[in-house]
Amino acid sequence: MTVSPCQIITAKSQVWFPEIKEPAELIEQLLAIGTALSSSHNLKELLNLILSKSREITCSDAGSVYLIERSSETPKLLFKVAQNDSQCSASFQEFSMPLTPKSLAGYVALTGESLNLPDAYNLPPDVPYQLDRSFDSSIPYHTRSVLVLPMQDGEGEIIGVLQLINRKVNRDAIVTPENVLDVTQPYSAWEERVVRSLASQAAISIERNQLQESIENLFEGFVRASVQIIETRDPTTSGHSERVADLVVRLSQEASTITTGSLRSIYFNERQIQEIRYAALLHDFGKVSTPEAILGKQKKLYPSQMEVIRNRFAVAQRTLEMECAQTKFKYLLEHPSHQHKDSQIVCSHCQQLQQLDCQLEDAIAQLNEYWHLLLEANEPQILAKELPERLQELSGYTYQDVDGQIKPLLSPTEIAQLMVPKGNLTTEERLIIQAHVTHTFEFLNRIPWTKHLKDVPAIAAGHHEKLDGSGYPQGLKQEAIPIQSQILTIADIYDALTASDRPYKRRLSVETALKILKAEAAQNKINSDLVTLFEQRQVFAALGHSLSVPAHSAA
């Protein structure tokens, strides 16, 4: 004779010691439930698991789980999950309800007492709680036997309520309002004890899950705050870290779908993608140690330098004008008889004075030419071929300062800055900027990351390495560079090229940025397969970007 699980439990409710194999099977089942609870990391999955296993060992047709929300001044009950074998098509939406003793779940949550109700439609008149029949009316359904249990954590605090509905005589029975009296039965005291123990175990799993979620939220908040610090110090790159993170996540997801070629071995699960995302968000954190003047530098010379130089040019021009006036005054003193009334007469003295004026005009014109040369050379672009020679000429120009000292119009340091062939940073400034990678690693390496995030420092520290070993700070080659860092490098370069928030350079089109990425890949600087995937799968669409001419679809 075959005995159904429901009949086994029914027998156990009457006699505690049936055949020895039955309690052993139950213990194994409870242990299996405990293992399953401890391995679940998603709260919704965990709650559904708790409910389904509780229904399974009690042959319950339906059930629901409530959690207590204490974040506001007035605690609430959150209706989280529900299951119903007889009404599988019914959908249940999460909602909140007041935490009062008027509802079954509210009463249990407030008192910590279990409710074992043989017939929820026929309750004693002196109890404070009542069954909310609106559920039954909307399905339609009939709730008869109900077992409502508190879920208490390790410290005895009630964090939720487990509610089981309609213990069935036979597991396969479908409960309807018409047959509910025939196919359901009350819950036994034995079942109440077993499920209450299971509910406590479930509460600990929920608490662990919520603690894990709190830790993740803490990390998320820390990362967001760190990004805000970076962007506060360097407003010109505002949004860069977020955009790079979006690109990195999309490219990682796309790489995980490849089943052929060199990328087929790459697969990232959700936790690994979260790890890459954090590395992307924090890849520039070391810039907090970079001087703000260098971070915000827009041209080759700093604004303060330009102000000083502008004053020098003004003093140089004023000196020329004063020297001219003094020379003319001296000449007039030495030649007092040159005055005449007839303007038509050619006067050698007048010609001499005009010549002095012309010399002054030429000198001022040259000074103005040097000023425009300076402005042109100060732009952060590739230096024109003729500019170095003209700058060298400018470096030899001197003027008499207000203290009478002869000084160069531009200092050697200023000339060196203007002679930078590409961009706006000198070698020394570039080394300071590059040091942010080392500072990023040192900072991130001090954080006690969880085991699933332990590679964040190494991933972030490798985003300026090149496959041929020409990158920095360590000069690593391809085999030593994590694939996550290779993904991050491509995203970082793309956003730097296409960003519209950098005042020192113009934004490049998607097509131009892709050409530059492919050129870098051709020189074995960055991963060519990832660049191809980036283009074919249009990863840049994660930022709302699109091609002017549609690219060929990926194979």
Coordinates of C-alpha atoms in Angstrom, one line a residue:
M1 CA 0.0 0.0 0.0
T2 CA 1.4 3.4 -1.0
V3 CA 1.2 6.1 1.7
S4 CA 1.0 9.7 0.6
P5 CA 3.1 12.4 2.3
C6 CA 0.0 14.0 3.7
Q7 CA -1.1 10.7 5.2
I8 CA 2.4 10.3 6.8
I9 CA 2.1 13.7 8.4
T10 CA -1.4 12.9 9.5
A11 CA -0.3 9.7 11.2
K12 CA 2.5 11.6 12.9
S13 CA 0.1 14.1 14.3
Q14 CA -1.7 11.3 16.1
V15 CA 1.3 9.1 17.1
W16 CA 4.8 10.6 17.5
F17 CA 6.7 7.4 17.1
P18 CA 5.5 5.6 14.0
E19 CA 8.0 3.5 12.0
I20 CA 11.5 4.7 12.6
K21 CA 12.1 5.5 8.9
E22 CA 9.4 8.2 8.8
P23 CA 11.0 10.6 11.4
A24 CA 14.3 10.0 9.7
E25 CA 12.8 11.0 6.3
L26 CA 11.3 14.1 7.9
I27 CA 14.7 15.0 9.5
E28 CA 16.4 14.6 6.2
Q29 CA 13.8 16.8 4.6
L30 CA 14.2 19.5 7.2
L31 CA 17.9 19.3 6.9
A32 CA 17.6 19.7 3.1
I33 CA 15.3 22.7 3.7
G34 CA 17.9 24.2 6.0
T35 CA 20.6 23.8 3.4
A36 CA 18.4 25.3 0.7
L37 CA 17.6 28.3 2.9
S38 CA 21.3 28.9 3.7
S39 CA 22.3 28.9 0.0
S40 CA 19.6 31.3 -1.3
H41 CA 20.8 34.9 -1.7
N42 CA 17.8 36.6 -3.4
L43 CA 15.2 37.7 -0.9
K44 CA 12.2 37.0 -3.1
E45 CA 13.5 33.6 -4.0
L46 CA 14.2 32.9 -0.3
L47 CA 10.7 33.9 0.7
N48 CA 9.2 31.7 -2.0
L49 CA 11.4 28.8 -0.9
I50 CA 10.3 29.2 2.7
L51 CA 6.7 29.2 1.8
S52 CA 6.8 26.4 -0.7
K53 CA 8.8 24.1 1.7
S54 CA 6.4 24.9 4.6
R55 CA 3.4 24.1 2.4
E56 CA 5.1 20.9 1.2
I57 CA 5.6 19.4 4.7
T58 CA 2.1 20.4 5.8
C59 CA 0.2 19.6 2.6
S60 CA -1.0 23.2 2.6
D61 CA -2.9 24.4 -0.5
A62 CA -1.9 28.0 -0.1
G63 CA 0.0 30.4 2.0
S64 CA 1.7 33.8 2.2
V65 CA 4.6 35.5 3.9
Y66 CA 4.6 39.0 5.5
L67 CA 7.6 41.0 6.6
I68 CA 7.6 43.8 9.1
E69 CA 8.8 47.1 7.8
R70 CA 10.3 49.3 10.6
S71 CA 12.0 52.0 8.6
S72 CA 9.3 54.6 9.2
E73 CA 7.9 55.8 12.5
T74 CA 4.8 53.6 12.1
P75 CA 5.7 49.9 11.4
K76 CA 3.9 48.2 8.6
L77 CA 3.3 44.7 7.4
L78 CA 4.5 44.0 3.9
F79 CA 2.7 41.3 1.9
K80 CA 5.7 39.9 0.1
V81 CA 4.8 36.5 -1.6
A82 CA 1.8 34.3 -1.9
Q83 CA 1.2 30.8 -3.4
N84 CA -2.0 28.9 -4.2
D85 CA -2.1 25.5 -5.9
S86 CA -5.8 25.6 -6.5
Q87 CA -5.6 29.1 -8.1
C88 CA -2.3 29.0 -10.0
S89 CA -3.4 31.7 -12.4
A90 CA -4.2 34.2 -9.7
S91 CA -1.6 37.0 -9.4
F92 CA -0.6 38.5 -6.1
Q93 CA 0.8 42.0 -5.9
E94 CA 3.1 43.2 -3.1
F95 CA 1.5 45.7 -0.8
S96 CA 1.7 47.2 2.7
M97 CA -0.9 47.1 5.4
P98 CA -1.2 48.7 8.9
L99 CA 0.4 46.6 11.7
T100 CA -2.6 46.1 13.9
P101 CA -4.1 43.2 15.8
K102 CA -7.2 43.3 13.6
S103 CA -5.7 41.1 11.0
L104 CA -4.5 37.5 11.5
A105 CA -0.9 38.4 10.5
G106 CA -0.9 41.6 12.4
Y107 CA -2.0 39.9 15.6
V108 CA 0.7 37.3 15.4
A109 CA 3.4 39.9 14.5
L110 CA 2.4 42.0 17.5
T111 CA 1.9 39.2 20.1
G112 CA 4.3 36.6 18.9
E113 CA 1.6 34.0 19.4
S114 CA 0.7 31.3 16.8
L115 CA -2.8 31.0 15.5
N116 CA -4.1 27.6 14.6
L117 CA -7.6 28.1 13.3
P118 CA -9.7 25.1 12.2
D119 CA -12.2 27.3 10.5
A120 CA -11.2 31.0 9.8
Y121 CA -14.8 31.8 8.8
N122 CA -16.1 30.9 12.2
L123 CA -14.0 32.6 14.9
P124 CA -14.9 33.2 18.5
P125 CA -16.7 36.6 19.0
D126 CA -14.2 37.7 21.6
V127 CA -11.0 37.6 19.5
P128 CA -9.6 41.0 18.2
Y129 CA -8.7 39.6 14.7
Q130 CA -10.8 38.7 11.7
L131 CA -10.0 37.0 8.4
D132 CA -9.9 39.4 5.4
R133 CA -12.3 37.7 3.1
S134 CA -11.6 40.1 0.2
F135 CA -8.9 37.7 -1.1
D136 CA -11.4 34.8 -1.2
S137 CA -14.0 37.0 -2.9
S138 CA -11.6 38.2 -5.6
I139 CA -10.3 34.8 -6.7
P140 CA -12.9 33.0 -5.8
Y141 CA -11.7 30.8 -3.0
H142 CA -12.6 29.6 0.5
T143 CA -10.1 29.8 3.4
R144 CA -10.8 27.2 6.0
S145 CA -7.9 25.9 8.1
V146 CA -5.2 28.5 8.8
L147 CA -1.9 28.3 10.6
V148 CA -0.2 31.7 11.3
L149 CA 3.3 31.6 12.8
P150 CA 5.7 34.4 13.8
M151 CA 9.2 34.4 12.3
Q152 CA 11.7 35.3 15.0
D153 CA 15.4 36.0 14.5
G154 CA 18.2 34.9 16.7
E155 CA 17.5 37.7 19.2
G156 CA 13.8 36.9 19.5
E157 CA 12.7 39.9 17.4
I158 CA 9.7 39.2 15.1
I159 CA 10.7 40.1 11.6
G160 CA 7.7 38.5 9.7
V161 CA 4.8 36.2 9.6
L162 CA 4.3 32.9 7.8
Q163 CA 0.7 32.0 7.0
L164 CA -0.4 28.6 5.8
I165 CA -3.9 28.0 4.4
N166 CA -6.1 24.9 3.9
R167 CA -4.2 21.8 5.0
K168 CA -5.4 19.2 2.5
V169 CA -6.3 15.6 3.1
N170 CA -4.8 14.7 -0.2
R171 CA -1.9 16.6 -1.9
D172 CA -3.5 16.5 -5.3
A173 CA -6.9 17.9 -4.3
I174 CA -8.1 21.1 -5.8
V175 CA -9.8 23.3 -3.2
T176 CA -13.0 25.1 -4.2
P177 CA -15.6 26.9 -2.2
E178 CA -17.9 23.9 -2.8
N179 CA -15.6 21.0 -1.6
V180 CA -13.5 22.8 1.0
L181 CA -15.1 21.0 3.9
D182 CA -14.3 17.6 2.3
V183 CA -10.7 18.1 1.1
T184 CA -9.3 20.2 4.0
Q185 CA -8.6 19.5 7.6
P186 CA -7.2 21.4 10.7
Y187 CA -3.5 21.7 11.3
S188 CA -2.2 19.5 14.1
A189 CA -0.3 20.7 17.1
W190 CA 2.6 18.6 15.9
E191 CA 2.7 20.4 12.6
E192 CA 2.5 23.7 14.4
R193 CA 5.6 22.9 16.4
V194 CA 7.6 21.7 13.3
V195 CA 6.6 24.7 11.2
R196 CA 7.2 27.1 14.0
S197 CA 10.8 25.8 14.2
L198 CA 11.1 26.0 10.4
A199 CA 9.8 29.6 10.6
S200 CA 12.5 30.5 13.1
Q201 CA 15.1 29.0 10.9
A202 CA 13.6 30.9 8.0
A203 CA 13.8 34.1 10.0
I204 CA 17.5 33.7 10.5
S205 CA 18.0 33.1 6.8
I206 CA 15.9 36.2 6.1
E207 CA 18.0 38.2 8.6
R208 CA 21.2 37.0 7.0
N209 CA 19.8 37.9 3.6
Q210 CA 18.9 41.4 4.8
L211 CA 22.3 41.8 6.4
Q212 CA 23.9 40.8 3.1
E213 CA 21.7 43.3 1.3
S214 CA 22.6 46.0 3.9
I215 CA 26.3 45.3 3.3
E216 CA 25.7 45.6 -0.5
N217 CA 23.8 48.8 0.0
L218 CA 26.6 50.1 2.2
F219 CA 29.2 49.3 -0.5
E220 CA 26.9 50.9 -3.1
G221 CA 26.5 54.0 -1.0
F222 CA 30.3 54.2 -0.4
V223 CA 31.0 53.8 -4.1
R224 CA 28.4 56.5 -5.0
A225 CA 29.9 58.9 -2.4
S226 CA 33.4 58.2 -3.7
V227 CA 32.3 59.0 -7.3
Q228 CA 30.8 62.2 -6.0
I229 CA 34.1 63.2 -4.3
I230 CA 36.0 62.6 -7.6
E231 CA 33.6 64.6 -9.6
T232 CA 33.5 67.4 -7.1
R233 CA 37.3 67.8 -7.4
D234 CA 37.2 67.5 -11.2
P235 CA 33.9 68.9 -12.5
T236 CA 35.1 68.7 -16.1
T237 CA 34.8 64.9 -16.0
S238 CA 31.4 64.9 -14.3
G239 CA 29.5 61.7 -15.2
H240 CA 32.6 60.0 -16.6
S241 CA 32.7 57.2 -14.0
E242 CA 29.0 56.4 -14.3
R243 CA 29.2 56.3 -18.1
V244 CA 32.3 54.1 -18.1
A245 CA 30.5 51.7 -15.6
D246 CA 27.4 51.5 -18.0
L247 CA 29.7 50.6 -20.9
V248 CA 31.7 48.1 -18.9
V249 CA 28.5 46.3 -17.7
R250 CA 27.1 46.1 -21.2
L251 CA 30.4 44.9 -22.8
S252 CA 30.8 42.3 -20.0
Q253 CA 27.3 41.0 -20.6
E254 CA 27.8 40.9 -24.4
A255 CA 31.2 39.1 -24.0
S256 CA 29.4 36.5 -21.8
T257 CA 27.2 35.5 -24.7
I258 CA 30.0 34.6 -27.1
T259 CA 30.3 30.9 -27.7
T260 CA 33.0 30.9 -30.4
G261 CA 36.4 32.5 -31.0
S262 CA 38.9 33.8 -28.5
L263 CA 36.1 35.3 -26.3
R264 CA 34.3 32.0 -25.8
S265 CA 35.9 31.3 -22.5
I266 CA 34.7 34.6 -21.0
Y267 CA 31.7 34.4 -18.8
F268 CA 30.7 36.7 -15.9
N269 CA 27.9 36.0 -13.5
E270 CA 25.9 38.8 -11.8
R271 CA 28.4 39.1 -8.9
Q272 CA 31.3 39.3 -11.2
I273 CA 29.6 42.0 -13.3
Q274 CA 28.9 43.9 -10.1
E275 CA 32.6 43.6 -9.2
I276 CA 33.6 45.0 -12.6
R277 CA 31.0 47.8 -12.2
Y278 CA 32.5 48.9 -8.9
A279 CA 36.0 48.9 -10.4
A280 CA 34.7 51.1 -13.2
L281 CA 33.0 53.5 -10.8
L282 CA 36.2 53.8 -8.7
H283 CA 38.8 53.6 -11.4
D284 CA 39.7 57.3 -11.1
F285 CA 39.4 57.6 -7.3
G286 CA 43.2 58.1 -7.0
K287 CA 42.6 61.6 -8.5
V288 CA 41.6 62.8 -5.1
S289 CA 45.4 63.0 -4.4
T290 CA 46.1 64.9 -7.7
P291 CA 46.5 68.7 -7.3
E292 CA 43.3 70.4 -8.4
A293 CA 45.2 72.8 -10.7
I294 CA 46.4 69.9 -12.8
L295 CA 43.1 68.1 -12.7
G296 CA 41.3 71.2 -14.0
K297 CA 44.0 72.4 -16.4
Q298 CA 42.4 73.4 -19.7
K299 CA 45.3 74.9 -21.6
K300 CA 49.1 74.6 -21.5
L301 CA 49.5 77.6 -19.2
Y302 CA 47.4 78.0 -16.0
P303 CA 45.1 81.0 -15.7
S304 CA 47.3 82.5 -12.9
Q305 CA 50.3 82.3 -15.3
M306 CA 48.4 83.9 -18.1
E307 CA 47.4 86.8 -15.8
V308 CA 51.1 87.4 -14.8
I309 CA 52.2 87.2 -18.5
R310 CA 49.4 89.6 -19.6
N311 CA 50.8 92.1 -17.0
R312 CA 54.3 91.6 -18.3
F313 CA 53.2 92.4 -21.9
A314 CA 51.4 95.5 -20.6
V315 CA 54.5 96.6 -18.7
A316 CA 56.7 95.8 -21.8
Q317 CA 54.4 98.0 -24.0
R318 CA 54.3 100.8 -21.4
T319 CA 58.1 100.6 -21.2
L320 CA 58.4 100.9 -25.0
E321 CA 56.1 103.9 -25.0
M322 CA 58.1 105.6 -22.1
E323 CA 61.4 105.0 -23.8
C324 CA 60.1 106.5 -27.0
A325 CA 58.7 109.5 -25.2
Q326 CA 62.0 110.0 -23.3
T327 CA 64.0 109.7 -26.5
K328 CA 61.8 112.3 -28.2
F329 CA 62.0 114.6 -25.2
K330 CA 65.8 114.3 -25.2
Y331 CA 65.9 115.1 -28.9
L332 CA 63.8 118.2 -28.5
L333 CA 66.0 119.4 -25.7
E334 CA 69.0 118.9 -27.9
H335 CA 67.4 120.6 -31.0
P336 CA 65.3 123.5 -29.7
S337 CA 65.4 125.4 -33.0
H338 CA 63.6 122.9 -35.2
Q339 CA 60.2 124.5 -34.7
H340 CA 58.6 126.1 -37.8
K341 CA 55.2 127.4 -38.9
D342 CA 55.2 126.1 -42.5
S343 CA 54.0 122.5 -42.5
Q344 CA 55.0 122.0 -46.1
I345 CA 58.7 122.5 -45.3
V346 CA 60.6 119.2 -45.1
C347 CA 62.1 119.1 -41.6
S348 CA 64.8 116.7 -40.7
H349 CA 64.0 117.0 -37.1
C350 CA 60.3 116.2 -37.7
Q351 CA 61.3 113.2 -39.7
Q352 CA 63.5 112.0 -36.8
L353 CA 60.5 112.3 -34.4
Q354 CA 58.3 110.4 -36.9
Q355 CA 60.9 107.7 -37.2
L356 CA 60.8 107.3 -33.5
D357 CA 57.0 106.9 -33.6
C358 CA 57.3 104.3 -36.4
Q359 CA 59.8 102.4 -34.4
L360 CA 57.4 102.4 -31.5
E361 CA 54.6 101.2 -33.7
D362 CA 56.8 98.4 -35.0
A363 CA 57.9 97.3 -31.5
I364 CA 54.2 97.3 -30.3
A365 CA 53.1 95.4 -33.4
Q366 CA 55.8 92.8 -32.7
L367 CA 54.7 92.6 -29.1
N368 CA 51.1 92.0 -30.2
E369 CA 52.3 89.4 -32.6
Y370 CA 54.1 87.6 -29.8
W371 CA 50.9 87.8 -27.7
H372 CA 48.8 86.1 -30.5
L373 CA 51.6 83.5 -30.9
L374 CA 51.3 82.8 -27.2
L375 CA 47.6 82.4 -27.4
E376 CA 47.9 80.0 -30.3
A377 CA 50.6 77.9 -28.7
N378 CA 48.6 77.8 -25.4
E379 CA 45.8 75.8 -27.0
P380 CA 45.9 72.0 -26.1
Q381 CA 46.3 70.7 -29.6
I382 CA 49.1 69.3 -31.8
L383 CA 51.7 72.0 -32.1
A384 CA 52.0 73.4 -35.7
K385 CA 55.4 72.9 -37.3
E386 CA 56.4 76.5 -37.4
L387 CA 55.5 77.3 -33.8
P388 CA 58.5 75.9 -32.0
E389 CA 60.9 78.1 -34.0
R390 CA 58.8 81.2 -33.3
L391 CA 58.5 80.3 -29.6
Q392 CA 62.3 80.0 -29.5
E393 CA 62.5 83.5 -30.9
L394 CA 60.0 84.7 -28.3
S395 CA 62.1 83.1 -25.5
G396 CA 64.9 85.6 -26.3
Y397 CA 62.7 88.7 -26.0
T398 CA 63.4 90.8 -23.0
Y399 CA 61.9 93.9 -21.5
Q400 CA 62.8 96.4 -18.7
D401 CA 60.7 95.8 -15.6
V402 CA 59.4 98.6 -13.3
D403 CA 62.5 98.1 -11.1
G404 CA 64.8 98.8 -14.1
Q405 CA 65.9 95.1 -14.4
I406 CA 66.1 93.5 -17.8
K407 CA 64.0 90.3 -17.7
P408 CA 62.7 87.7 -20.2
L409 CA 59.1 88.3 -21.3
L410 CA 58.5 84.5 -20.8
S411 CA 60.3 82.4 -18.3
P412 CA 62.0 79.1 -19.4
T413 CA 59.3 77.2 -17.6
E414 CA 56.5 79.0 -19.4
I415 CA 58.3 78.4 -22.8
A416 CA 58.6 74.7 -22.0
Q417 CA 54.9 74.5 -21.2
L418 CA 54.0 76.2 -24.5
M419 CA 56.4 73.8 -26.4
V420 CA 54.4 70.7 -25.3
P421 CA 53.8 69.1 -28.7
K422 CA 50.4 67.5 -28.0
G423 CA 47.8 68.1 -25.3
N424 CA 48.2 70.5 -22.5
L425 CA 50.3 68.7 -19.9
T426 CA 54.1 68.8 -19.4
T427 CA 56.0 65.5 -18.8
E428 CA 56.0 66.3 -15.0
E429 CA 52.3 67.0 -14.9
R430 CA 51.5 63.9 -16.9
L431 CA 53.5 61.8 -14.5
I432 CA 51.5 63.3 -11.6
I433 CA 48.2 62.5 -13.4
Q434 CA 49.4 59.0 -14.2
A435 CA 50.2 58.4 -10.5
H436 CA 46.4 58.5 -9.8
V437 CA 46.3 54.8 -10.9
T438 CA 48.7 53.8 -8.2
H439 CA 46.9 55.9 -5.6
T440 CA 43.6 54.3 -6.7
F441 CA 45.0 50.8 -6.1
E442 CA 46.6 51.8 -2.7
F443 CA 43.3 53.3 -1.6
L444 CA 41.0 50.4 -2.8
N445 CA 43.4 47.8 -1.5
R446 CA 42.8 49.1 2.1
I447 CA 39.1 48.3 1.9
P448 CA 38.0 45.0 3.3
W449 CA 36.1 43.9 0.3
T450 CA 33.9 40.8 0.4
K451 CA 35.2 37.7 -1.4
H452 CA 33.0 38.4 -4.4
L453 CA 34.5 41.9 -4.7
K454 CA 38.1 41.2 -3.8
D455 CA 39.5 41.9 -7.3
V456 CA 38.1 45.4 -7.5
P457 CA 41.5 47.0 -6.7
A458 CA 43.4 45.0 -9.3
I459 CA 40.8 45.6 -12.0
A460 CA 40.7 49.3 -11.4
A461 CA 44.5 49.5 -11.3
G462 CA 44.9 48.0 -14.8
H463 CA 42.8 50.3 -16.8
H464 CA 45.8 52.2 -18.3
E465 CA 47.9 49.1 -19.0
K466 CA 48.5 48.3 -22.7
L467 CA 48.7 44.8 -24.2
D468 CA 52.2 45.5 -25.6
G469 CA 53.5 46.6 -22.3
S470 CA 53.6 50.3 -23.1
G471 CA 51.0 51.3 -20.5
Y472 CA 51.3 52.3 -16.9
P473 CA 51.9 52.1 -14.0
Q474 CA 53.4 48.6 -14.2
G475 CA 53.9 48.2 -17.9
L476 CA 52.1 44.8 -17.9
K477 CA 51.6 42.8 -21.0
Q478 CA 48.4 41.1 -22.2
E479 CA 48.7 37.8 -20.3
A480 CA 49.2 39.7 -17.0
I481 CA 46.3 42.2 -17.5
P482 CA 42.9 40.9 -16.2
I483 CA 40.3 40.6 -18.9
Q484 CA 38.1 42.9 -16.8
S485 CA 40.7 45.6 -16.9
Q486 CA 40.9 45.2 -20.7
I487 CA 37.2 45.8 -20.9
L488 CA 37.5 48.8 -18.6
T489 CA 40.3 50.2 -20.8
I490 CA 38.1 50.2 -23.9
A491 CA 35.1 51.8 -22.1
D492 CA 37.4 54.5 -20.5
I493 CA 39.0 55.4 -23.9
Y494 CA 35.6 55.6 -25.7
D495 CA 34.0 57.9 -23.1
A496 CA 37.1 60.1 -23.0
L497 CA 36.8 60.6 -26.7
T498 CA 33.1 61.1 -27.0
A499 CA 32.4 63.0 -23.7
S500 CA 30.9 66.5 -24.2
D501 CA 31.8 67.8 -20.8
R502 CA 35.5 68.5 -21.4
P503 CA 36.2 72.1 -22.1
Y504 CA 39.8 71.5 -23.3
K505 CA 38.8 69.3 -26.2
R506 CA 35.9 68.9 -28.6
R507 CA 33.7 65.9 -28.6
L508 CA 34.4 63.2 -31.2
S509 CA 31.7 61.3 -33.2
V510 CA 31.0 57.7 -32.5
E511 CA 32.5 56.8 -35.8
T512 CA 35.7 58.7 -35.1
A513 CA 36.0 57.2 -31.7
L514 CA 35.6 53.7 -33.1
K515 CA 38.3 54.4 -35.7
I516 CA 40.7 55.4 -32.9
L517 CA 39.8 52.3 -30.9
K518 CA 40.5 50.1 -33.9
A519 CA 43.8 51.9 -34.6
E520 CA 44.8 51.2 -31.0
A521 CA 43.8 47.6 -31.3
A522 CA 45.8 47.3 -34.6
Q523 CA 48.9 48.5 -32.7
N524 CA 48.3 45.8 -30.0
K525 CA 47.5 48.4 -27.4
I526 CA 44.0 47.2 -26.6
N527 CA 42.0 43.9 -27.1
S528 CA 41.0 43.8 -30.8
D529 CA 38.3 41.1 -30.2
L530 CA 36.7 43.2 -27.5
V531 CA 36.8 46.3 -29.7
T532 CA 35.1 44.4 -32.5
L533 CA 32.4 43.2 -30.1
F534 CA 32.1 46.7 -28.8
E535 CA 31.3 47.9 -32.4
Q536 CA 29.3 45.0 -33.6
R537 CA 27.0 44.8 -30.6
Q538 CA 26.9 48.6 -30.4
V539 CA 27.7 48.7 -26.8
F540 CA 27.9 52.5 -27.0
A541 CA 24.1 52.4 -27.2
A542 CA 24.2 52.1 -23.4
L543 CA 25.0 55.8 -23.4
G544 CA 22.3 56.7 -25.9
H545 CA 24.9 56.9 -28.7
S546 CA 24.2 55.6 -32.2
L547 CA 26.0 55.3 -35.6
S548 CA 25.3 57.7 -38.4
V549 CA 25.6 54.7 -40.7
P550 CA 24.3 51.4 -39.2
A551 CA 27.1 48.9 -38.5
H552 CA 27.0 45.3 -39.8
S553 CA 25.1 43.0 -37.3
A554 CA 27.1 40.7 -35.2
A555 CA 27.4 37.1 -36.2

